[in-house]
PDB file of C-alpha atoms in Angstrom:
ATOM      1  CA  MET H   1     -76.541  60.709  58.623  1.00 29.00           C
ATOM      2  CA  THR H   2     -75.287  61.108  62.145  1.00 29.00           C
ATOM      3  CA  GLU H   3     -72.172  63.533  62.220  1.00 33.00           C
ATOM      4  CA  LEU H   4     -69.353  63.283  64.395  1.00 32.00           C
ATOM      5  CA  ASP H   5     -69.847  65.180  67.625  1.00 36.00           C
ATOM      6  CA  GLU H   6     -66.318  65.835  67.607  1.00 40.00           C
ATOM      7  CA  SER H   7     -63.453  65.900  65.192  1.00 41.00           C
ATOM      8  CA  PRO H   8     -60.511  63.036  66.025  1.00 40.00           C
ATOM      9  CA  SER H   9     -57.471  64.954  67.794  1.00 39.00           C
ATOM     10  CA  ARG H  10     -55.335  64.134  64.939  1.00 38.00           C
ATOM     11  CA  SER H  11     -55.958  62.653  61.383  1.00 47.00           C
ATOM     12  CA  ALA H  12     -57.196  59.208  61.990  1.00 62.00           C
ATOM     13  CA  GLU H  13     -56.711  56.249  60.055  1.00 79.00           C
ATOM     14  CA  LEU H  14     -59.786  54.311  59.038  1.00 87.00           C
ATOM     15  CA  ILE H  15     -59.498  51.046  56.801  1.00 91.00           C
ATOM     16  CA  VAL H  16     -62.667  50.049  54.595  1.00 92.00           C
ATOM     17  CA  VAL H  17     -62.528  46.417  53.429  1.00 93.00           C
ATOM     18  CA  THR H  18     -65.186  45.755  50.675  1.00 92.00           C
ATOM     19  CA  GLY H  19     -65.624  43.706  47.608  1.00 93.00           C
ATOM     20  CA  MET H  20     -66.759  40.673  46.055  1.00 93.00           C
ATOM     21  CA  SER H  21     -68.368  37.974  48.207  1.00 92.00           C
ATOM     22  CA  GLY H  22     -66.031  35.121  48.462  1.00 92.00           C
ATOM     23  CA  ALA H  23     -62.852  37.260  47.506  1.00 93.00           C
ATOM     24  CA  GLY H  24     -61.431  37.052  50.752  1.00 92.00           C
ATOM     25  CA  ARG H  25     -62.480  40.070  52.507  1.00 92.00           C
ATOM     26  CA  THR H  26     -62.367  37.878  56.333  1.00 90.00           C
ATOM     27  CA  THR H  27     -59.038  37.046  55.602  1.00 91.00           C
ATOM     28  CA  ALA H  28     -58.281  40.439  55.086  1.00 92.00           C
ATOM     29  CA  ALA H  29     -60.161  41.540  58.466  1.00 91.00           C
ATOM     30  CA  ASN H  30     -57.752  38.980  60.178  1.00 89.00           C
ATOM     31  CA  VAL H  31     -54.495  40.150  59.198  1.00 88.00           C
ATOM     32  CA  LEU H  32     -55.742  43.749  60.247  1.00 89.00           C
ATOM     33  CA  GLU H  33     -56.526  42.329  63.581  1.00 87.00           C
ATOM     34  CA  ASP H  34     -53.661  40.455  64.496  1.00 81.00           C
ATOM     35  CA  GLY H  35     -52.133  43.684  63.033  1.00 80.00           C
ATOM     36  CA  GLY H  36     -53.497  45.298  66.121  1.00 82.00           C
ATOM     37  CA  TRP H  37     -56.272  47.206  64.211  1.00 86.00           C
ATOM     38  CA  TYR H  38     -59.689  47.635  65.823  1.00 86.00           C
ATOM     39  CA  VAL H  39     -61.675  45.854  63.555  1.00 90.00           C
ATOM     40  CA  ILE H  40     -65.697  45.797  62.949  1.00 89.00           C
ATOM     41  CA  ASP H  41     -66.894  43.095  60.676  1.00 87.00           C
ATOM     42  CA  ASN H  42     -70.140  43.145  58.700  1.00 84.00           C
ATOM     43  CA  LEU H  43     -70.777  47.079  59.129  1.00 84.00           C
ATOM     44  CA  PRO H  44     -73.909  48.459  57.416  1.00 82.00           C
ATOM     45  CA  PRO H  45     -72.385  51.522  55.101  1.00 81.00           C
ATOM     46  CA  GLN H  46     -74.999  53.597  56.923  1.00 79.00           C
ATOM     47  CA  LEU H  47     -73.332  53.097  60.207  1.00 83.00           C
ATOM     48  CA  LEU H  48     -69.685  54.157  59.228  1.00 83.00           C
ATOM     49  CA  VAL H  49     -70.156  57.639  60.238  1.00 82.00           C
ATOM     50  CA  SER H  50     -72.287  56.346  63.563  1.00 83.00           C
ATOM     51  CA  MET H  51     -68.924  53.974  64.492  1.00 80.00           C
ATOM     52  CA  ALA H  52     -66.072  56.307  64.066  1.00 78.00           C
ATOM     53  CA  ASP H  53     -68.319  58.953  66.274  1.00 77.00           C
ATOM     54  CA  LEU H  54     -68.558  56.392  69.056  1.00 77.00           C
ATOM     55  CA  ILE H  55     -64.825  55.311  68.834  1.00 71.00           C
ATOM     56  CA  SER H  56     -63.619  59.210  68.687  1.00 67.00           C
ATOM     57  CA  ARG H  57     -65.809  60.144  71.454  1.00 68.00           C
ATOM     58  CA  ASP H  58     -64.675  57.023  73.564  1.00 58.00           C
ATOM     59  CA  ASN H  59     -60.995  56.931  72.926  1.00 56.00           C
ATOM     60  CA  GLU H  60     -58.432  59.957  73.944  1.00 56.00           C
ATOM     61  CA  GLU H  61     -55.933  58.153  71.655  1.00 61.00           C
ATOM     62  CA  MET H  62     -57.485  57.284  68.281  1.00 60.00           C
ATOM     63  CA  PRO H  63     -56.944  53.897  67.263  1.00 66.00           C
ATOM     64  CA  GLN H  64     -56.480  52.196  63.899  1.00 80.00           C
ATOM     65  CA  LEU H  65     -59.685  51.478  62.862  1.00 85.00           C
ATOM     66  CA  ALA H  66     -60.995  48.947  60.184  1.00 90.00           C
ATOM     67  CA  ALA H  67     -64.483  48.086  58.969  1.00 90.00           C
ATOM     68  CA  VAL H  68     -65.288  45.009  56.626  1.00 91.00           C
ATOM     69  CA  VAL H  69     -68.399  46.533  54.952  1.00 87.00           C
ATOM     70  CA  ASP H  70     -70.615  44.549  52.518  1.00 82.00           C
ATOM     71  CA  VAL H  71     -72.111  46.703  49.569  1.00 74.00           C
ATOM     72  CA  ARG H  72     -74.727  44.765  47.575  1.00 69.00           C
ATOM     73  CA  SER H  73     -76.834  47.518  45.987  1.00 64.00           C
ATOM     74  CA  ARG H  74     -76.949  50.923  44.844  1.00 64.00           C
ATOM     75  CA  ALA H  75     -78.439  52.558  47.746  1.00 68.00           C
ATOM     76  CA  PHE H  76     -75.874  50.990  49.894  1.00 73.00           C
ATOM     77  CA  PHE H  77     -73.320  52.696  47.434  1.00 72.00           C
ATOM     78  CA  THR H  78     -74.706  55.947  47.647  1.00 77.00           C
ATOM     79  CA  ASP H  79     -74.470  55.699  51.371  1.00 79.00           C
ATOM     80  CA  PHE H  80     -71.025  54.556  51.419  1.00 82.00           C
ATOM     81  CA  ARG H  81     -69.740  57.513  49.280  1.00 83.00           C
ATOM     82  CA  GLU H  82     -71.348  59.924  51.188  1.00 84.00           C
ATOM     83  CA  GLY H  83     -69.902  58.523  54.877  1.00 85.00           C
ATOM     84  CA  LEU H  84     -66.576  58.492  53.108  1.00 86.00           C
ATOM     85  CA  ASP H  85     -67.054  62.383  52.516  1.00 85.00           C
ATOM     86  CA  HIS H  86     -68.285  63.034  55.888  1.00 85.00           C
ATOM     87  CA  LEU H  87     -65.431  61.037  57.353  1.00 84.00           C
ATOM     88  CA  ARG H  88     -62.922  62.845  55.338  1.00 83.00           C
ATOM     89  CA  ASP H  89     -64.228  66.257  56.373  1.00 83.00           C
ATOM     90  CA  LYS H  90     -63.804  65.419  60.263  1.00 81.00           C
ATOM     91  CA  GLY H  91     -60.354  64.604  59.863  1.00 78.00           C
ATOM     92  CA  TRP H  92     -60.398  60.613  58.784  1.00 82.00           C
ATOM     93  CA  ARG H  93     -57.856  59.251  56.405  1.00 80.00           C
ATOM     94  CA  PRO H  94     -60.107  56.251  54.904  1.00 86.00           C
ATOM     95  CA  THR H  95     -58.396  53.821  52.451  1.00 89.00           C
ATOM     96  CA  VAL H  96     -60.870  51.536  50.461  1.00 91.00           C
ATOM     97  CA  ILE H  97     -59.696  48.128  49.938  1.00 92.00           C
ATOM     98  CA  PHE H  98     -61.405  46.551  47.167  1.00 93.00           C
ATOM     99  CA  MET H  99     -61.174  42.621  47.389  1.00 94.00           C
ATOM    100  CA  ASP H 100     -61.803  40.902  43.702  1.00 95.00           C
ATOM    101  CA  ALA H 101     -61.155  37.538  42.127  1.00 93.00           C
ATOM    102  CA  THR H 102     -62.169  36.044  38.856  1.00 93.00           C
ATOM    103  CA  ASP H 103     -65.605  34.319  38.073  1.00 93.00           C
ATOM    104  CA  GLU H 104     -64.127  31.120  37.751  1.00 92.00           C
ATOM    105  CA  ALA H 105     -62.151  31.359  40.875  1.00 92.00           C
ATOM    106  CA  LEU H 106     -65.311  32.882  42.927  1.00 93.00           C
ATOM    107  CA  VAL H 107     -67.340  29.575  41.668  1.00 92.00           C
ATOM    108  CA  ARG H 108     -65.092  27.279  42.745  1.00 90.00           C
ATOM    109  CA  ARG H 109     -64.764  28.784  46.185  1.00 91.00           C
ATOM    110  CA  PHE H 110     -68.213  28.817  46.573  1.00 90.00           C
ATOM    111  CA  GLU H 111     -68.824  25.084  45.410  1.00 87.00           C
ATOM    112  CA  SER H 112     -65.972  23.990  47.682  1.00 86.00           C
ATOM    113  CA  VAL H 113     -67.931  25.225  51.018  1.00 80.00           C
ATOM    114  CA  ARG H 114     -71.507  24.380  49.485  1.00 80.00           C
ATOM    115  CA  ARG H 115     -72.531  27.776  49.843  1.00 82.00           C
ATOM    116  CA  PRO H 116     -75.038  29.900  47.588  1.00 85.00           C
ATOM    117  CA  HIS H 117     -73.826  33.494  46.879  1.00 86.00           C
ATOM    118  CA  PRO H 118     -75.845  36.132  48.771  1.00 85.00           C
ATOM    119  CA  LEU H 119     -77.375  37.604  45.621  1.00 84.00           C
ATOM    120  CA  GLN H 120     -78.096  34.045  43.663  1.00 84.00           C
ATOM    121  CA  GLY H 121     -81.702  33.828  44.972  1.00 81.00           C
ATOM    122  CA  GLU H 122     -83.262  30.892  42.517  1.00 80.00           C
ATOM    123  CA  GLY H 123     -80.858  31.621  39.934  1.00 84.00           C
ATOM    124  CA  ARG H 124     -77.407  29.649  39.359  1.00 88.00           C
ATOM    125  CA  LEU H 125     -74.348  30.582  41.221  1.00 89.00           C
ATOM    126  CA  LEU H 126     -72.599  32.352  38.484  1.00 90.00           C
ATOM    127  CA  ASP H 127     -75.887  34.832  37.944  1.00 91.00           C
ATOM    128  CA  GLY H 128     -75.230  35.908  41.854  1.00 90.00           C
ATOM    129  CA  ILE H 129     -71.366  36.494  41.118  1.00 92.00           C
ATOM    130  CA  GLN H 130     -72.248  38.884  37.776  1.00 92.00           C
ATOM    131  CA  GLU H 131     -75.070  40.784  39.542  1.00 90.00           C
ATOM    132  CA  GLU H 132     -72.989  41.897  42.095  1.00 91.00           C
ATOM    133  CA  ARG H 133     -70.021  42.329  40.003  1.00 92.00           C
ATOM    134  CA  GLU H 134     -72.359  45.082  38.115  1.00 90.00           C
ATOM    135  CA  THR H 135     -73.434  46.337  41.512  1.00 88.00           C
ATOM    136  CA  LEU H 136     -69.772  47.091  42.779  1.00 90.00           C
ATOM    137  CA  ARG H 137     -68.356  48.096  39.468  1.00 89.00           C
ATOM    138  CA  ASP H 138     -67.971  51.925  40.380  1.00 87.00           C
ATOM    139  CA  LEU H 139     -67.227  51.230  43.695  1.00 87.00           C
ATOM    140  CA  ARG H 140     -64.043  48.566  42.163  1.00 90.00           C
ATOM    141  CA  ALA H 141     -62.937  51.571  39.959  1.00 87.00           C
ATOM    142  CA  THR H 142     -62.851  54.179  42.894  1.00 84.00           C
ATOM    143  CA  ALA H 143     -61.173  52.153  45.650  1.00 89.00           C
ATOM    144  CA  ASP H 144     -57.677  53.127  46.749  1.00 87.00           C
ATOM    145  CA  ILE H 145     -56.502  49.617  46.499  1.00 88.00           C
ATOM    146  CA  LEU H 146     -57.420  46.571  44.235  1.00 90.00           C
ATOM    147  CA  ILE H 147     -56.333  43.721  45.460  1.00 91.00           C
ATOM    148  CA  ASP H 148     -56.849  40.606  42.997  1.00 91.00           C
ATOM    149  CA  THR H 149     -57.012  37.133  45.204  1.00 91.00           C
ATOM    150  CA  SER H 150     -57.810  34.697  42.126  1.00 90.00           C
ATOM    151  CA  GLY H 151     -54.335  32.972  42.384  1.00 84.00           C
ATOM    152  CA  LEU H 152     -53.429  33.385  46.155  1.00 84.00           C
ATOM    153  CA  ASN H 153     -53.795  30.972  49.016  1.00 84.00           C
ATOM    154  CA  VAL H 154     -54.850  32.424  52.238  1.00 84.00           C
ATOM    155  CA  HIS H 155     -50.925  32.586  53.133  1.00 79.00           C
ATOM    156  CA  GLN H 156     -49.969  34.836  50.290  1.00 81.00           C
ATOM    157  CA  LEU H 157     -53.136  36.769  50.660  1.00 85.00           C
ATOM    158  CA  SER H 158     -52.148  37.283  54.371  1.00 84.00           C
ATOM    159  CA  ALA H 159     -48.670  38.358  53.311  1.00 80.00           C
ATOM    160  CA  LYS H 160     -50.035  41.064  50.728  1.00 80.00           C
ATOM    161  CA  VAL H 161     -52.274  42.603  52.988  1.00 84.00           C
ATOM    162  CA  ARG H 162     -49.528  42.748  55.341  1.00 79.00           C
ATOM    163  CA  GLU H 163     -47.504  44.663  53.140  1.00 74.00           C
ATOM    164  CA  PHE H 164     -50.104  46.953  52.121  1.00 75.00           C
ATOM    165  CA  VAL H 165     -51.022  48.180  55.413  1.00 73.00           C
ATOM    166  CA  GLY H 166     -47.705  48.280  56.865  1.00 63.00           C
ATOM    167  CA  GLY H 167     -47.063  51.316  59.506  1.00 52.00           C
ATOM    168  CA  ASP H 168     -46.818  55.162  59.112  1.00 48.00           C
ATOM    169  CA  ASP H 169     -42.906  54.780  59.877  1.00 51.00           C
ATOM    170  CA  GLY H 170     -42.619  52.659  56.438  1.00 51.00           C
ATOM    171  CA  PRO H 171     -41.934  54.661  52.720  1.00 54.00           C
ATOM    172  CA  ALA H 172     -44.292  56.710  51.375  1.00 65.00           C
ATOM    173  CA  LEU H 173     -44.986  54.184  48.147  1.00 81.00           C
ATOM    174  CA  ARG H 174     -45.572  50.643  48.153  1.00 84.00           C
ATOM    175  CA  ILE H 175     -45.079  49.032  44.854  1.00 90.00           C
ATOM    176  CA  ALA H 176     -46.076  45.445  44.588  1.00 90.00           C
ATOM    177  CA  VAL H 177     -43.879  43.724  41.629  1.00 95.00           C
ATOM    178  CA  MET H 178     -46.197  40.650  40.564  1.00 94.00           C
ATOM    179  CA  SER H 179     -44.927  37.916  38.108  1.00 96.00           C
ATOM    180  CA  PHE H 180     -47.489  36.209  36.339  1.00 96.00           C
ATOM    181  CA  GLY H 181     -48.304  33.731  33.614  1.00 97.00           C
ATOM    182  CA  PHE H 182     -50.375  35.316  30.229  1.00 97.00           C
ATOM    183  CA  LYS H 183     -51.504  31.920  29.894  1.00 95.00           C
ATOM    184  CA  TYR H 184     -53.173  32.330  33.368  1.00 94.00           C
ATOM    185  CA  GLY H 185     -54.494  35.512  32.479  1.00 93.00           C
ATOM    186  CA  ILE H 186     -53.437  39.223  32.999  1.00 93.00           C
ATOM    187  CA  PRO H 187     -53.776  39.980  37.295  1.00 91.00           C
ATOM    188  CA  LEU H 188     -57.156  42.189  37.519  1.00 88.00           C
ATOM    189  CA  ASP H 189     -55.191  44.495  40.053  1.00 86.00           C
ATOM    190  CA  ALA H 190     -52.312  45.446  38.072  1.00 92.00           C
ATOM    191  CA  ASP H 191     -51.787  49.361  37.390  1.00 92.00           C
ATOM    192  CA  LEU H 192     -48.627  48.668  34.759  1.00 95.00           C
ATOM    193  CA  VAL H 193     -48.149  45.601  32.670  1.00 97.00           C
ATOM    194  CA  PHE H 194     -44.784  44.552  30.863  1.00 98.00           C
ATOM    195  CA  ASP H 195     -44.476  41.519  28.893  1.00 98.00           C
ATOM    196  CA  MET H 196     -41.034  39.516  29.043  1.00 98.00           C
ATOM    197  CA  ARG H 197     -41.973  37.484  25.981  1.00 97.00           C
ATOM    198  CA  PHE H 198     -39.557  39.420  23.775  1.00 97.00           C
ATOM    199  CA  LEU H 199     -36.778  37.259  25.848  1.00 98.00           C
ATOM    200  CA  PRO H 200     -35.801  33.680  24.804  1.00 97.00           C
ATOM    201  CA  ASN H 201     -37.738  31.212  27.116  1.00 97.00           C
ATOM    202  CA  PRO H 202     -35.177  29.213  29.266  1.00 97.00           C
ATOM    203  CA  PHE H 203     -38.302  26.599  28.894  1.00 96.00           C
ATOM    204  CA  TRP H 204     -36.730  25.443  25.591  1.00 96.00           C
ATOM    205  CA  ASN H 205     -33.390  24.784  27.373  1.00 96.00           C
ATOM    206  CA  PRO H 206     -33.470  21.321  28.848  1.00 95.00           C
ATOM    207  CA  GLN H 207     -30.778  22.281  31.776  1.00 96.00           C
ATOM    208  CA  LEU H 208     -32.819  25.390  32.566  1.00 96.00           C
ATOM    209  CA  ARG H 209     -36.343  24.250  32.036  1.00 96.00           C
ATOM    210  CA  PRO H 210     -36.371  22.407  35.421  1.00 96.00           C
ATOM    211  CA  HIS H 211     -35.393  26.092  37.304  1.00 97.00           C
ATOM    212  CA  THR H 212     -37.427  28.841  38.236  1.00 97.00           C
ATOM    213  CA  GLY H 213     -36.576  32.883  37.874  1.00 97.00           C
ATOM    214  CA  GLN H 214     -35.302  32.646  41.439  1.00 96.00           C
ATOM    215  CA  GLU H 215     -32.653  30.570  40.905  1.00 97.00           C
ATOM    216  CA  ALA H 216     -29.150  32.354  39.763  1.00 96.00           C
ATOM    217  CA  VAL H 217     -28.912  29.645  36.633  1.00 97.00           C
ATOM    218  CA  VAL H 218     -31.875  31.059  35.020  1.00 97.00           C
ATOM    219  CA  ALA H 219     -31.793  34.564  36.322  1.00 97.00           C
ATOM    220  CA  ASP H 220     -28.428  34.837  35.193  1.00 97.00           C
ATOM    221  CA  TYR H 221     -29.341  33.667  31.521  1.00 97.00           C
ATOM    222  CA  VAL H 222     -32.404  36.036  31.447  1.00 98.00           C
ATOM    223  CA  LEU H 223     -30.739  39.055  32.268  1.00 97.00           C
ATOM    224  CA  ALA H 224     -27.843  38.232  30.123  1.00 97.00           C
ATOM    225  CA  GLN H 225     -29.863  38.196  26.878  1.00 97.00           C
ATOM    226  CA  PRO H 226     -30.151  41.079  24.315  1.00 97.00           C
ATOM    227  CA  GLY H 227     -32.463  43.947  25.680  1.00 97.00           C
ATOM    228  CA  ALA H 228     -32.965  42.549  29.494  1.00 97.00           C
ATOM    229  CA  GLN H 229     -30.384  45.083  30.781  1.00 97.00           C
ATOM    230  CA  GLU H 230     -31.549  47.827  28.562  1.00 97.00           C
ATOM    231  CA  PHE H 231     -35.331  47.005  29.232  1.00 97.00           C
ATOM    232  CA  LEU H 232     -34.444  47.448  33.241  1.00 96.00           C
ATOM    233  CA  ASP H 233     -32.378  50.549  32.583  1.00 96.00           C
ATOM    234  CA  ARG H 234     -35.597  51.999  30.991  1.00 96.00           C
ATOM    235  CA  THR H 235     -38.380  50.792  32.705  1.00 96.00           C
ATOM    236  CA  LEU H 236     -36.653  52.147  36.254  1.00 94.00           C
ATOM    237  CA  ALA H 237     -36.030  55.279  34.385  1.00 94.00           C
ATOM    238  CA  LEU H 238     -39.455  55.538  33.277  1.00 94.00           C
ATOM    239  CA  LEU H 239     -40.913  54.786  36.513  1.00 92.00           C
ATOM    240  CA  GLU H 240     -38.919  57.573  38.192  1.00 90.00           C
ATOM    241  CA  PRO H 241     -41.154  60.499  37.301  1.00 92.00           C
ATOM    242  CA  MET H 242     -44.594  58.151  37.679  1.00 91.00           C
ATOM    243  CA  THR H 243     -42.875  57.383  41.327  1.00 87.00           C
ATOM    244  CA  ALA H 244     -42.690  61.070  42.116  1.00 85.00           C
ATOM    245  CA  GLY H 245     -46.130  61.856  40.790  1.00 87.00           C
ATOM    246  CA  TYR H 246     -47.539  59.172  42.926  1.00 83.00           C
ATOM    247  CA  LEU H 247     -46.144  60.639  45.774  1.00 78.00           C
ATOM    248  CA  ARG H 248     -47.219  64.135  45.164  1.00 77.00           C
ATOM    249  CA  GLU H 249     -51.009  62.983  44.384  1.00 74.00           C
ATOM    250  CA  GLY H 250     -50.723  61.065  47.739  1.00 65.00           C
ATOM    251  CA  ARG H 251     -50.984  57.640  46.185  1.00 74.00           C
ATOM    252  CA  SER H 252     -49.723  54.772  48.478  1.00 75.00           C
ATOM    253  CA  TYR H 253     -49.772  51.750  46.800  1.00 82.00           C
ATOM    254  CA  VAL H 254     -48.977  50.432  42.766  1.00 90.00           C
ATOM    255  CA  THR H 255     -49.067  47.261  41.386  1.00 92.00           C
ATOM    256  CA  LEU H 256     -46.615  46.735  38.669  1.00 95.00           C
ATOM    257  CA  ALA H 257     -46.971  43.077  36.884  1.00 96.00           C
ATOM    258  CA  VAL H 258     -44.308  41.305  34.770  1.00 98.00           C
ATOM    259  CA  GLY H 259     -45.788  38.516  32.489  1.00 97.00           C
ATOM    260  CA  CYS H 260     -44.322  35.522  30.262  1.00 97.00           C
ATOM    261  CA  THR H 261     -45.817  32.558  28.882  1.00 97.00           C
ATOM    262  CA  GLY H 262     -46.191  30.673  32.156  1.00 96.00           C
ATOM    263  CA  GLY H 263     -44.811  32.857  34.979  1.00 96.00           C
ATOM    264  CA  LYS H 264     -41.766  30.528  35.896  1.00 97.00           C
ATOM    265  CA  HIS H 265     -38.747  31.848  34.268  1.00 97.00           C
ATOM    266  CA  ARG H 266     -38.223  35.203  32.772  1.00 98.00           C
ATOM    267  CA  SER H 267     -41.167  37.267  34.510  1.00 98.00           C
ATOM    268  CA  VAL H 268     -39.715  35.723  37.933  1.00 97.00           C
ATOM    269  CA  ALA H 269     -36.501  36.669  36.849  1.00 98.00           C
ATOM    270  CA  MET H 270     -37.295  40.164  35.941  1.00 98.00           C
ATOM    271  CA  ALA H 271     -39.841  40.857  38.890  1.00 97.00           C
ATOM    272  CA  GLU H 272     -36.586  40.413  41.331  1.00 97.00           C
ATOM    273  CA  ALA H 273     -34.654  42.236  39.610  1.00 97.00           C
ATOM    274  CA  LEU H 274     -36.800  45.038  39.171  1.00 96.00           C
ATOM    275  CA  ALA H 275     -37.787  44.769  42.968  1.00 93.00           C
ATOM    276  CA  SER H 276     -34.108  44.944  44.145  1.00 92.00           C
ATOM    277  CA  ARG H 277     -33.936  48.175  41.987  1.00 92.00           C
ATOM    278  CA  LEU H 278     -36.769  49.876  42.819  1.00 90.00           C
ATOM    279  CA  ASP H 279     -36.373  49.656  46.917  1.00 83.00           C
ATOM    280  CA  SER H 280     -35.425  53.257  48.482  1.00 80.00           C
ATOM    281  CA  ASP H 281     -35.948  55.405  51.619  1.00 75.00           C
ATOM    282  CA  ALA H 282     -39.203  56.396  49.729  1.00 75.00           C
ATOM    283  CA  VAL H 283     -40.100  53.168  47.802  1.00 84.00           C
ATOM    284  CA  LYS H 284     -40.893  49.728  49.740  1.00 84.00           C
ATOM    285  CA  SER H 285     -41.274  46.825  46.986  1.00 88.00           C
ATOM    286  CA  LEU H 286     -42.927  43.744  47.240  1.00 87.00           C
ATOM    287  CA  VAL H 287     -42.273  40.558  45.244  1.00 92.00           C
ATOM    288  CA  VAL H 288     -45.087  38.273  44.651  1.00 90.00           C
ATOM    289  CA  HIS H 289     -44.878  35.558  41.983  1.00 93.00           C
ATOM    290  CA  ARG H 290     -48.658  35.089  41.302  1.00 92.00           C
ATOM    291  CA  ASP H 291     -48.006  31.486  39.008  1.00 93.00           C
ATOM    292  CA  LEU H 292     -44.809  29.939  39.975  1.00 91.00           C
ATOM    293  CA  GLY H 293     -45.155  26.466  40.906  1.00 87.00           C
ATOM    294  CA  ARG H 294     -48.294  26.390  38.864  1.00 85.00           C
ATOM    295  CA  GLU H 295     -47.309  24.233  36.075  1.00 76.00           C
TER     296      GLU H 295
END
C-alpha cells in the first residue's frame, strides 16, 4: 500500500461514494462535481491512498476531493478499509456515503435501461443484486451516511446529496426529516422512526382528503388533535440530548423518519413542524417527503 509522501497542510476533506450498483452513485458524483469537488469516478479501492498522494503533492491548497469507489469483493473491502485508515493517519477526513435502494427499485432501474447487473453472470438479475448486497453488508453498516434512493427521482436525490455535503461554514449537524407512508415501507436510511398513526387520519374527512400535510387546512387539523403538540414537545426534548451527543461524537448527518399510512397527511404535517422547530445555529434541518404524490 502506497503511503502519502507528505501530510496535507490542513485536515483535508475526502468524500467516498460507494454502494449498490444502480442506487445513484453517478448522480451523487455529478452533484459533487457541480458543487466544485474534484471527482474521480470508478476508482479501485487500492488506489485511494495513491490518489490522495498525487493530489496533496500537486496542490498547495487542498481541493475538496471525492471518489466513486466500486467495492465488489471481500478483498476490495479490506483494501478499502486499510486505505481509509492510512488517509486518516495522514490528516484527511474521509466521509463514506453509501447509496442503497430496495431490490425492487434496483430491478426496475436495470430493466428500464436493459443492462445486466455487474455480478449477475449467467444467473438472474436478482441473483446479482443479492450477491452484491451480501458483499457490501459490512461496508453499509460502517458508512458515515446512508442514502436510500428507492423513492427518489434524480432531482430529489440531487437535492438530498447537496444538503448532506454542504460547506464547512454551515451548521455542525444536519438532520433530514423524512415523511413516508408505512404501506410503501420504512426508509432504509432512517436513524429514528416515529409513527403518526396514533392521530386521526384526514383521509377519512372528505374535505381534507384531496389536500396534503403541506397545506394549512390539513396541518392545522393534524396539529390540533389530542396528543399532537405533546408529541412535538416531547420529541424535541428527546432529541436535545441526542443532538448534543451526536455533536460530541462528531456525527454530522441524521435521518429522522416520520410515518403515517400513506405519507400524505399526518406524517407530512408533522415532519414540517418538527423541521421548523429543529433549526438552530448548530442544526440545519432538511425536509424530504418521500411518498407525497405517490397515491
